[in-house]
Short mmCIF file of C-alpha atoms in Angstrom, two decimals:
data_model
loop_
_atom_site.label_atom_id
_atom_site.label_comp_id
_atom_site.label_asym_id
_atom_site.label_seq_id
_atom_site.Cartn_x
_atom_site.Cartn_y
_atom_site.Cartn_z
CA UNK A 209 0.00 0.00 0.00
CA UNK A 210 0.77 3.62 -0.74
CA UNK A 211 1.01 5.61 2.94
CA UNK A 212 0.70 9.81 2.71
CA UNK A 213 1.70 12.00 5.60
CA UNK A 214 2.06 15.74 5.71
CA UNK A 215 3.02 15.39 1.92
CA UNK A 216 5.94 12.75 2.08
CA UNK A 217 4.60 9.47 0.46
CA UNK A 218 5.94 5.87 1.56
CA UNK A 219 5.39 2.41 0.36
CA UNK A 220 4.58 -0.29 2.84
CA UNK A 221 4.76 -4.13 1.88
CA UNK A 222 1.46 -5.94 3.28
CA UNK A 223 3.19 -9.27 3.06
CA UNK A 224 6.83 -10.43 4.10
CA UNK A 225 9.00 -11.90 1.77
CA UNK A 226 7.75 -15.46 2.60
CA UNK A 227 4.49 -13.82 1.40
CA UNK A 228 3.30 -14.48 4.68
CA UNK A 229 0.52 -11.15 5.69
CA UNK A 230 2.72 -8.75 8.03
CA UNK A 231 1.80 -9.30 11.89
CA UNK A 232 -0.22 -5.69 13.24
CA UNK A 233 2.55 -5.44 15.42
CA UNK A 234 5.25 -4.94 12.45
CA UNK A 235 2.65 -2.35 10.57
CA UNK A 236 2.26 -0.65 13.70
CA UNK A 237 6.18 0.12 13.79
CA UNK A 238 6.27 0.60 9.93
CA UNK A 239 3.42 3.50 10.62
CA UNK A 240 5.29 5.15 13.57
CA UNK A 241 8.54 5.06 11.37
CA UNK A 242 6.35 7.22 8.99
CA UNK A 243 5.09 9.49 11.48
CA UNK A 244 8.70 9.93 12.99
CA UNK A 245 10.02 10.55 9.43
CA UNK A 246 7.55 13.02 8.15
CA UNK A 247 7.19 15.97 10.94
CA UNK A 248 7.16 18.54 8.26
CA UNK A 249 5.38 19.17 5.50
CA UNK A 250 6.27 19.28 1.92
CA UNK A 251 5.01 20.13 -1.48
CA UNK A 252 2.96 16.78 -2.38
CA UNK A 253 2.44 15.81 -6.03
CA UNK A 254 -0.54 14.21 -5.35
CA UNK A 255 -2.18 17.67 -5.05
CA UNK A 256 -2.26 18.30 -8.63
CA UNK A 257 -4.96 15.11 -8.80
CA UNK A 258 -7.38 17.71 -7.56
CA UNK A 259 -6.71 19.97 -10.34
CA UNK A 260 -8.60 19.71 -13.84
CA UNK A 261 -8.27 16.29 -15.36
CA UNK A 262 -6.26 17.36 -18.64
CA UNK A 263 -3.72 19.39 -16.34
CA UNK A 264 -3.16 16.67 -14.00
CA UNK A 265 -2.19 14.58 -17.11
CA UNK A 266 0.06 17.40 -18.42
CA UNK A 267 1.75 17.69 -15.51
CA UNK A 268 1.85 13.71 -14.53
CA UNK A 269 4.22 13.23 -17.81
CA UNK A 270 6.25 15.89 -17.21
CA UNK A 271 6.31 14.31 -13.69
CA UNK A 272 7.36 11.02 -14.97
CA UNK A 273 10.32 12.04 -16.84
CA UNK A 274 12.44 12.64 -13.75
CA UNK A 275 13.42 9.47 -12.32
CA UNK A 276 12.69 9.60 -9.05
CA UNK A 277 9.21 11.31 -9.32
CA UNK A 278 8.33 8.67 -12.18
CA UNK A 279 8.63 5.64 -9.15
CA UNK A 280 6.69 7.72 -7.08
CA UNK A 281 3.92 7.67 -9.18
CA UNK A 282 4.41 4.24 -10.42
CA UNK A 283 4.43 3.22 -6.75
CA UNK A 284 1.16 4.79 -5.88
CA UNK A 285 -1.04 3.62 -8.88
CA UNK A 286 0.15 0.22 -8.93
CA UNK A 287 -0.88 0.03 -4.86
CA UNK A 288 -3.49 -2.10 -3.72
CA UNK A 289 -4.67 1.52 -1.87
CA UNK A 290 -3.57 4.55 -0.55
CA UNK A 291 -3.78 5.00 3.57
CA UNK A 292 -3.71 8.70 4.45
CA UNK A 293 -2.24 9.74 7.58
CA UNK A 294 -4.25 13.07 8.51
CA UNK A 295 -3.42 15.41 11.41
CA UNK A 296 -6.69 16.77 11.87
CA UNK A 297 -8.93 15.24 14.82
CA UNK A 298 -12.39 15.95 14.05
CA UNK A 299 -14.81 15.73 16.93
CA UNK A 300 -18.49 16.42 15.53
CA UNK A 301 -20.40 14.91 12.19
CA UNK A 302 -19.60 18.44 10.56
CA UNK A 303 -16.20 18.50 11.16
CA UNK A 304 -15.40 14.65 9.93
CA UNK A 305 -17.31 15.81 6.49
CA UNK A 306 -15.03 18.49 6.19
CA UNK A 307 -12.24 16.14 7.16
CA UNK A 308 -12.92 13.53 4.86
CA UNK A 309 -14.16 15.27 1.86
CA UNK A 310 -12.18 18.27 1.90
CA UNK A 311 -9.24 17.61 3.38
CA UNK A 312 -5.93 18.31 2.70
CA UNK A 313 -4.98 17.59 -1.05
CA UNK A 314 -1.15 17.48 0.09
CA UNK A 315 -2.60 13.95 1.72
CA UNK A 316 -4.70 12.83 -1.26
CA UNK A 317 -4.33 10.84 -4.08
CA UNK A 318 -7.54 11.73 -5.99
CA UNK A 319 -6.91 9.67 -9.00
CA UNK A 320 -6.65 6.20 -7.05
CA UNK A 321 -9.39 3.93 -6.69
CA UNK A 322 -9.68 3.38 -3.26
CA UNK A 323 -8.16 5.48 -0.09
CA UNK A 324 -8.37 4.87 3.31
CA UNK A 325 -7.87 7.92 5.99
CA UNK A 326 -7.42 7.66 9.30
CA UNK A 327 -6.94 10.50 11.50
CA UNK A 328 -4.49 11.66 14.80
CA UNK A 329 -7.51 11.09 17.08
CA UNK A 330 -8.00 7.50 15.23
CA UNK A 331 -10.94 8.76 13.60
CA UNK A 332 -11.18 7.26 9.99
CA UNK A 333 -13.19 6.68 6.62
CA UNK A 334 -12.65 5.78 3.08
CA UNK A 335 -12.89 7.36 -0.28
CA UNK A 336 -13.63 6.00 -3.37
CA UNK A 337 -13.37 6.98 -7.08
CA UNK A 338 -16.46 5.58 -8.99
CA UNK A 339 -15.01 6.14 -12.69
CA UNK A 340 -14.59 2.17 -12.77
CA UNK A 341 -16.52 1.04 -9.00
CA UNK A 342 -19.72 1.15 -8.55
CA UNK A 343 -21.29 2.40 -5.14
CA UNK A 344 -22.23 -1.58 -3.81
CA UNK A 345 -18.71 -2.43 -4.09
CA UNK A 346 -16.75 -0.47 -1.70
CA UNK A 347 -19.87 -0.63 0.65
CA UNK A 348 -19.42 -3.88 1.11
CA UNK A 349 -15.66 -3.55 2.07
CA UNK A 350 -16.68 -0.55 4.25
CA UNK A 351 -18.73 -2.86 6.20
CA UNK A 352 -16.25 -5.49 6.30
CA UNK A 353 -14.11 -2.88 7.43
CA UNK A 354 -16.40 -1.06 10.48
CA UNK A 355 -16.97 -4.75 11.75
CA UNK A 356 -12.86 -5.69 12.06
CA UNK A 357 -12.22 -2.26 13.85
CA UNK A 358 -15.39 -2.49 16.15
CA UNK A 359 -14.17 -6.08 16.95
CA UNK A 360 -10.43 -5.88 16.87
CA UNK A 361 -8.66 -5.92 20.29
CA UNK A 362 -4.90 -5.08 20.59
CA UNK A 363 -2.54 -8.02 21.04
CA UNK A 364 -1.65 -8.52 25.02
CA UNK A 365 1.70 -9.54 23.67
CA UNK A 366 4.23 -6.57 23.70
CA UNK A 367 3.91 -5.21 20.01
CA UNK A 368 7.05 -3.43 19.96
CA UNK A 369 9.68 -5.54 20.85
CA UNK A 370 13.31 -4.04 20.27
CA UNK A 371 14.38 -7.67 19.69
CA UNK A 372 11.66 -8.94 16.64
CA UNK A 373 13.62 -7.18 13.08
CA UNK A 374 11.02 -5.32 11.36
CA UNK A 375 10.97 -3.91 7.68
CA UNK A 376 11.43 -0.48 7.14
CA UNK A 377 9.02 1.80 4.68
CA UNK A 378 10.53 2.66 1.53
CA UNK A 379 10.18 6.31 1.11
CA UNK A 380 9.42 7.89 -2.94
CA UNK A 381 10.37 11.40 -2.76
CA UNK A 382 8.90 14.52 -4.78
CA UNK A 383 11.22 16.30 -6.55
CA UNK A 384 9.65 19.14 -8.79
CA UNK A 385 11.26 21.51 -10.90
CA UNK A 386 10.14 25.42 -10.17
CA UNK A 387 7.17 24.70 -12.99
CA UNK A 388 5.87 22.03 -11.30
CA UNK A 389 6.23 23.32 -7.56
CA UNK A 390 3.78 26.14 -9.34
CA UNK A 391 1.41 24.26 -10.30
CA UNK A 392 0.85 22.48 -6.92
CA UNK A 393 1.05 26.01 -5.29
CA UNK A 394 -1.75 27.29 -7.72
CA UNK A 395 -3.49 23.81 -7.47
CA UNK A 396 -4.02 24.19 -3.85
CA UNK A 397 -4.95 27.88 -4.00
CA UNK A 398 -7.56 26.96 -6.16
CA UNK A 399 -8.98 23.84 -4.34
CA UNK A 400 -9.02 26.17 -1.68
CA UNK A 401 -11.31 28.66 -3.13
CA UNK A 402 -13.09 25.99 -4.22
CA UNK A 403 -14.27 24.17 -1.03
CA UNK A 404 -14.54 28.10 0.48
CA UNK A 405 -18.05 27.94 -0.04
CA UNK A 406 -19.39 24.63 0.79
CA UNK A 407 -20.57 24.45 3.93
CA UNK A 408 -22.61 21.30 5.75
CA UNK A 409 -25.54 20.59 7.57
CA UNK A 410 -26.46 17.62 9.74
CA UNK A 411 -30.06 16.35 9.35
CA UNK A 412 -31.71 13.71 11.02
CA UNK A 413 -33.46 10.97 8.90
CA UNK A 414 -36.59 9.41 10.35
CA UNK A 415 -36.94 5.30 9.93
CA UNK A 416 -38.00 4.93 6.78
CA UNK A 417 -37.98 0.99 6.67
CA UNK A 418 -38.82 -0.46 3.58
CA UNK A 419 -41.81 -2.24 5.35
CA UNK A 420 -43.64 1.35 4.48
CA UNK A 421 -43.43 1.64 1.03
CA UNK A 422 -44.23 -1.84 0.24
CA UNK A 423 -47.69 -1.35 2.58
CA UNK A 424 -48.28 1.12 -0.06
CA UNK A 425 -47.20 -1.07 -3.03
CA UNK A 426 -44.12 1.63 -3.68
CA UNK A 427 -40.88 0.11 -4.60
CA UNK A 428 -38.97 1.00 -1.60
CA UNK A 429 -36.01 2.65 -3.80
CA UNK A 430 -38.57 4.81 -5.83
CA UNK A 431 -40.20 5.69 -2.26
CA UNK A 432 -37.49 6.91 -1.05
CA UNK A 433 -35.67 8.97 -4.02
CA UNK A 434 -39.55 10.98 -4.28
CA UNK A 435 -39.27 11.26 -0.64
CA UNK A 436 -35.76 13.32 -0.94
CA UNK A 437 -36.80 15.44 -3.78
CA UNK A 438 -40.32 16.15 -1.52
CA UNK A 439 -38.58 17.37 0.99
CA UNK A 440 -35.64 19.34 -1.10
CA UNK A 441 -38.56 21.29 -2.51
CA UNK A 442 -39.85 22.37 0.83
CA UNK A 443 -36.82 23.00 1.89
CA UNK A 444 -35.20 25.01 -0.80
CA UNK A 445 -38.83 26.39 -1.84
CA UNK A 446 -38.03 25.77 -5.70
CA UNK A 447 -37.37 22.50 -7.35
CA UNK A 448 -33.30 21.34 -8.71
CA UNK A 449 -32.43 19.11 -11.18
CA UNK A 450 -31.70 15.62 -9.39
CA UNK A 451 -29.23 13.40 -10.96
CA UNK A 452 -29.03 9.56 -10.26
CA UNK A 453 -26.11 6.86 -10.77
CA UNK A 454 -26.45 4.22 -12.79
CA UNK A 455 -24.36 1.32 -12.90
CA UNK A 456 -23.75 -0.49 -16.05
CA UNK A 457 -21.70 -3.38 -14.52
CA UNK A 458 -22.99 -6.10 -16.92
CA UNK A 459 -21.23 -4.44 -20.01
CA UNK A 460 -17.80 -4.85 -20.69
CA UNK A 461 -15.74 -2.83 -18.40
CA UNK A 462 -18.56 -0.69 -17.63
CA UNK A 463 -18.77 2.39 -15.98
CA UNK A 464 -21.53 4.48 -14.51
CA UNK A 465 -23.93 6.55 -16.37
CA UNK A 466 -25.92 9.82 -14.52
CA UNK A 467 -29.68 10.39 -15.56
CA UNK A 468 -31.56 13.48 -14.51
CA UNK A 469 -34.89 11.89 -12.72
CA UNK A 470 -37.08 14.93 -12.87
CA UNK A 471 -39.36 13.82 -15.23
CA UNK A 472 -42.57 15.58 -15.99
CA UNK A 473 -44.66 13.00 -14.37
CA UNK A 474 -42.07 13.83 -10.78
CA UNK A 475 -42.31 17.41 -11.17
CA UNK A 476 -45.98 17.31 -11.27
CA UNK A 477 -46.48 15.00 -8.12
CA UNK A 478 -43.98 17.05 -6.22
CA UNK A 479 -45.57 20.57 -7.17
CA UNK A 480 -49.15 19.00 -6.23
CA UNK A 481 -48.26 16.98 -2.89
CA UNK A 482 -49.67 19.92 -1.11
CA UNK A 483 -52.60 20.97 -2.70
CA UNK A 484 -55.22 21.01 -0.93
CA UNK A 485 -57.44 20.76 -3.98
CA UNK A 486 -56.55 17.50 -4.54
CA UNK A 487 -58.01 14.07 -3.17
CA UNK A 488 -55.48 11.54 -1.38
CA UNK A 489 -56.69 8.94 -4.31
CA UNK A 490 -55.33 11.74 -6.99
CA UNK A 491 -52.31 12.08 -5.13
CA UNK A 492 -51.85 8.30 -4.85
CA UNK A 493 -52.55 8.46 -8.43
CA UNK A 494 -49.57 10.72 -9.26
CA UNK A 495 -47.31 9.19 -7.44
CA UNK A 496 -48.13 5.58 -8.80
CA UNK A 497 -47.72 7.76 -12.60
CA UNK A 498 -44.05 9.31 -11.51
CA UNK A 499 -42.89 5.71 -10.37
CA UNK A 500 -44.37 4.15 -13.67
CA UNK A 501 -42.17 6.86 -15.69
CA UNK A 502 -38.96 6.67 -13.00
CA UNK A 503 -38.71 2.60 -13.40
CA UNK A 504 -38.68 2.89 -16.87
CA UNK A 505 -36.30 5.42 -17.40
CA UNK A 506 -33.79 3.55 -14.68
CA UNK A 507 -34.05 0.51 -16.69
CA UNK A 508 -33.82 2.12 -20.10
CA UNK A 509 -30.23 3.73 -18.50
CA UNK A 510 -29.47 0.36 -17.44
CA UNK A 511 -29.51 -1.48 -21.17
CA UNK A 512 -27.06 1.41 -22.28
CA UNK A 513 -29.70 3.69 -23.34
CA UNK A 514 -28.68 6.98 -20.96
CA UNK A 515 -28.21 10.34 -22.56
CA UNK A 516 -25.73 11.87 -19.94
CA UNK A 517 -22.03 10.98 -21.24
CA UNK A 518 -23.31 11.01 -25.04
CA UNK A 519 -24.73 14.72 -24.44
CA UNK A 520 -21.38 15.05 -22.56
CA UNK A 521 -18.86 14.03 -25.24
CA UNK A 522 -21.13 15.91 -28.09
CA UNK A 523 -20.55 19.13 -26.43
CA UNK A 524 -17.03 18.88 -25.44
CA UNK A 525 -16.41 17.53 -29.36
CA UNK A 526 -18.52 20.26 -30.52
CA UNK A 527 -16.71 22.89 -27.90
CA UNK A 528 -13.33 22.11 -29.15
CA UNK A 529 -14.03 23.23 -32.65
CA UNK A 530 -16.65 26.48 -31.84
CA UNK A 531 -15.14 27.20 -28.45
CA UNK A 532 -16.33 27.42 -24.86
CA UNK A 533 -18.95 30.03 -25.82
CA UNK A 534 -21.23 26.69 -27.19
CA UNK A 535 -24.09 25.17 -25.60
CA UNK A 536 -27.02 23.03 -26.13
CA UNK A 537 -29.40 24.43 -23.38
CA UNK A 538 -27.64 27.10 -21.79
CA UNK A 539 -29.42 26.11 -18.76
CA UNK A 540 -28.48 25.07 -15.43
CA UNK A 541 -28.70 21.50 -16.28
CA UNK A 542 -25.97 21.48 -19.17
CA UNK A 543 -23.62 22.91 -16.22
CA UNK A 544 -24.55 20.63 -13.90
CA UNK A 545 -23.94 18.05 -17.17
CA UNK A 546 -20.82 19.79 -17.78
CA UNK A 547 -19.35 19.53 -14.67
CA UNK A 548 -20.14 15.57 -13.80
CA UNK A 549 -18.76 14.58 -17.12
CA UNK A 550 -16.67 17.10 -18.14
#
C-alpha cells in the first residue's frame, strides 16, 4: 500500500518476503517510522490530482520524466490503496465531512481507486473513485471494514519488541522543478477557493424501513428517491435538477452513467403533494404515474440507453471546434452536465 503524511509518500509491503501477511505489530512500527520521518510538511504531487483532469495529465508526464518522481507515481497507482495519515482530529459529524471530503490535497491521491484515511484522534473513513466502482462495491468492504475495527482488540503480547527485526518503509520522494512546484502552489490555492463555499448541515433521517413503502405497493427505492426530492422542494422552496447513478456493470468494463430523474410525471407530483385541492386517491394516483415513468427510465439507462455521457462528449467535441462560448441548453442543467462529465 501507498502511505501519505504531511506530503511525504511511503510504500509499505502488506506481506513479508515469505508472502506471509505482516503481523499488526510490524505495521504498527512501519506507521510510527512514517510518522517519525515526516514531521514537516512538503510540497505533495498528489495535489495536482485535484486539479482539472487534462492538467493533472500534463503535468503527470512531465512528472514522470524525472526518475525519481516517475517511481513515485508508479508506486502509488500500482498500490493495492492509498492510507492517508491526517493530522486533523475531528470531533463532531460536521467536522469529519469536512475532514474527509475536503481535506488536505497534500494527503490525497484523488486519481486512485480506493483510499483509506485515518486520523491523529483514530478517527477514519474511506474514499472512493467511482469512474470504474460502482457504489455496492466499496460498501461492502466498508462494512467489512467497520466490523474488524469495532471487533479488533490489541494483542496482550508486547507489540514493539526491540528484539523482533522489522521492515522499514521505503520512502518515494517529490522532486519538482520550479514549474511544477507552481502548479501544486496554484493547485491548492484553487482547491481552496473551491471548497470556500461549501458548507454542511447535519439532518436527522426518520426510519423509513422499507416495510412502508411496500404497505403502499411503492418500490422501496422509488419511495425513497420521491421522498428526498419532496422534501428538497420544501426546503429550498423551488425544485433542482436531481441526478441519479447508474451502474452499467454487466457491459464490458462498464462504468456508470448519470440520468436526470425529474421527469414531468415527478415534477408534477412534487408541485401538487400539497394541494389542498386535490383528493389523497389523486395524489396516490400521481405518485403511482411518476414511479411508472422513473422505473422505466432507470431501466432504459441500465440497457445502455442513458443520454448523460453522449450529451457530454457531443458538447465537449462540438466545444473544441466552436469554443467554450457553445451550448445546447444554456441552462443550469448542461452545467450541472458539464461539470459531472466534463
Amino acid at each position: 500500500m501507498a502511505v501519505l503524511h504531511r506530503g511525504h509518500a511511503y510504500k509499505v509491503d502488506l506481506q513479508t518476503k515469505d508472502g506471509e501477511e505482516q503481523s499488526y505489530s510490524s505495521l504498527l512500527v512501519e506507521m510510527q517510522a512514517i510518522l517519525n520521518d515526516s514531521e514537516t510538511d512538503v510540497p505533495s504531487l498528489g495535489t495536482l490530482t485535484t486539479d482539472d483532469g487534462n492538467l493533472w495529465a500534463e503535468a503527470r508526464k512531465l512528472a514522470k520524466t524525472v526518475p525519481s518522481n516517475d517511481a513515485l507515481i508508479t508506486m502509488v497507482e500500482s498500490a493495492a490503496f492509498v492510507l492517508c495519515l491526517d493530522e486533523a482530529s475531528p470531533a463532531t459529524s460536521l467536522e469529519r465531512c469536512h475532514a474527509f471530503l475536503l481535506g488536505d490535497p497534500s494527503n490525497r491521491w484523488f486519481d486512485k481507486s480506493l483510499q483509506f484515511v485515518v486520523c491523529a484522534n483514530s478517527v477514519s473513513a474511506f474514499l472512493a473513485e467511482h469512474s470504474m466502482i460502482d457504489g455496492s462495491t466499496p460498501q461492502q468492504m466498508h462494512q467489512w471494514v467497520s466490523q474488524a475495527i469495532l471487533s479488533h482488540q490489541t494483542p496482550t503480547v508486547p507489540a514493539l519488541s526491540p528484539n523482533i527485526p522489522h521492515r522499514r518503509p521505503q520512502k518515494y520522494p517529490f522532486l519538482p522543478d520550479p514549474s511544477t512546484l507552481s502548479k501544486v502552489v496554484r493547485a491548492n490555492e484553487q482547491f481552496t477557493s473551491n471548497i470556500a463555499s461549501i458548507k454542511f448541515h447535519p439532518y436527522t433521517l426518520i426510519s423509513f424501513p422499507s416495510s412502508l413503502f411496500a404497505a403502499h405497493k411503492l418500490p422501496p427505492k422509488t419511495g425513497f428517491q420521491f421522498l428526498i426530492q419532496l422534501a428538497a422542494l420544501f426546503h429550498f422552496g423551488t425544485q433542482y435538477a436531481a441526478w441519479e447513478t447508474i451502474g452499467l456493470r454487466h457491459f464490458h468494463r462498464g462504468l456508470t452513467d448519470m440520468v436526470q430523474i425529474i421527469l414531468p410525471s415527478l415534477s408534477l407530483f412534487l408541485s401538487s403533494a400539497s394541494s389542498p385541492n386535490l383528493s389523497k386517491a389523486d395524489k396516490r394516483a400521481l405518485v403511482f404515474a411518476a414511479n411508472f415513468a422513473y422505473v422505466a427510465l432507470i431501466n432504459r439507462v441500465t440497457r445502455g440507453k442513458g443520454y448523460g455521457r453522449h450529451m457530454a462528449a457531443l458538447v465537449h467535441a462540438v466545444r473544441k471546434d466552436r469554443g467554450e462560448e457553445f451550448g445546447i441548453s444554456g441552462d443550469e442543467a448542461e452545467d450541472v452536465d458539464d461539470r459531472l462529465f466534463g
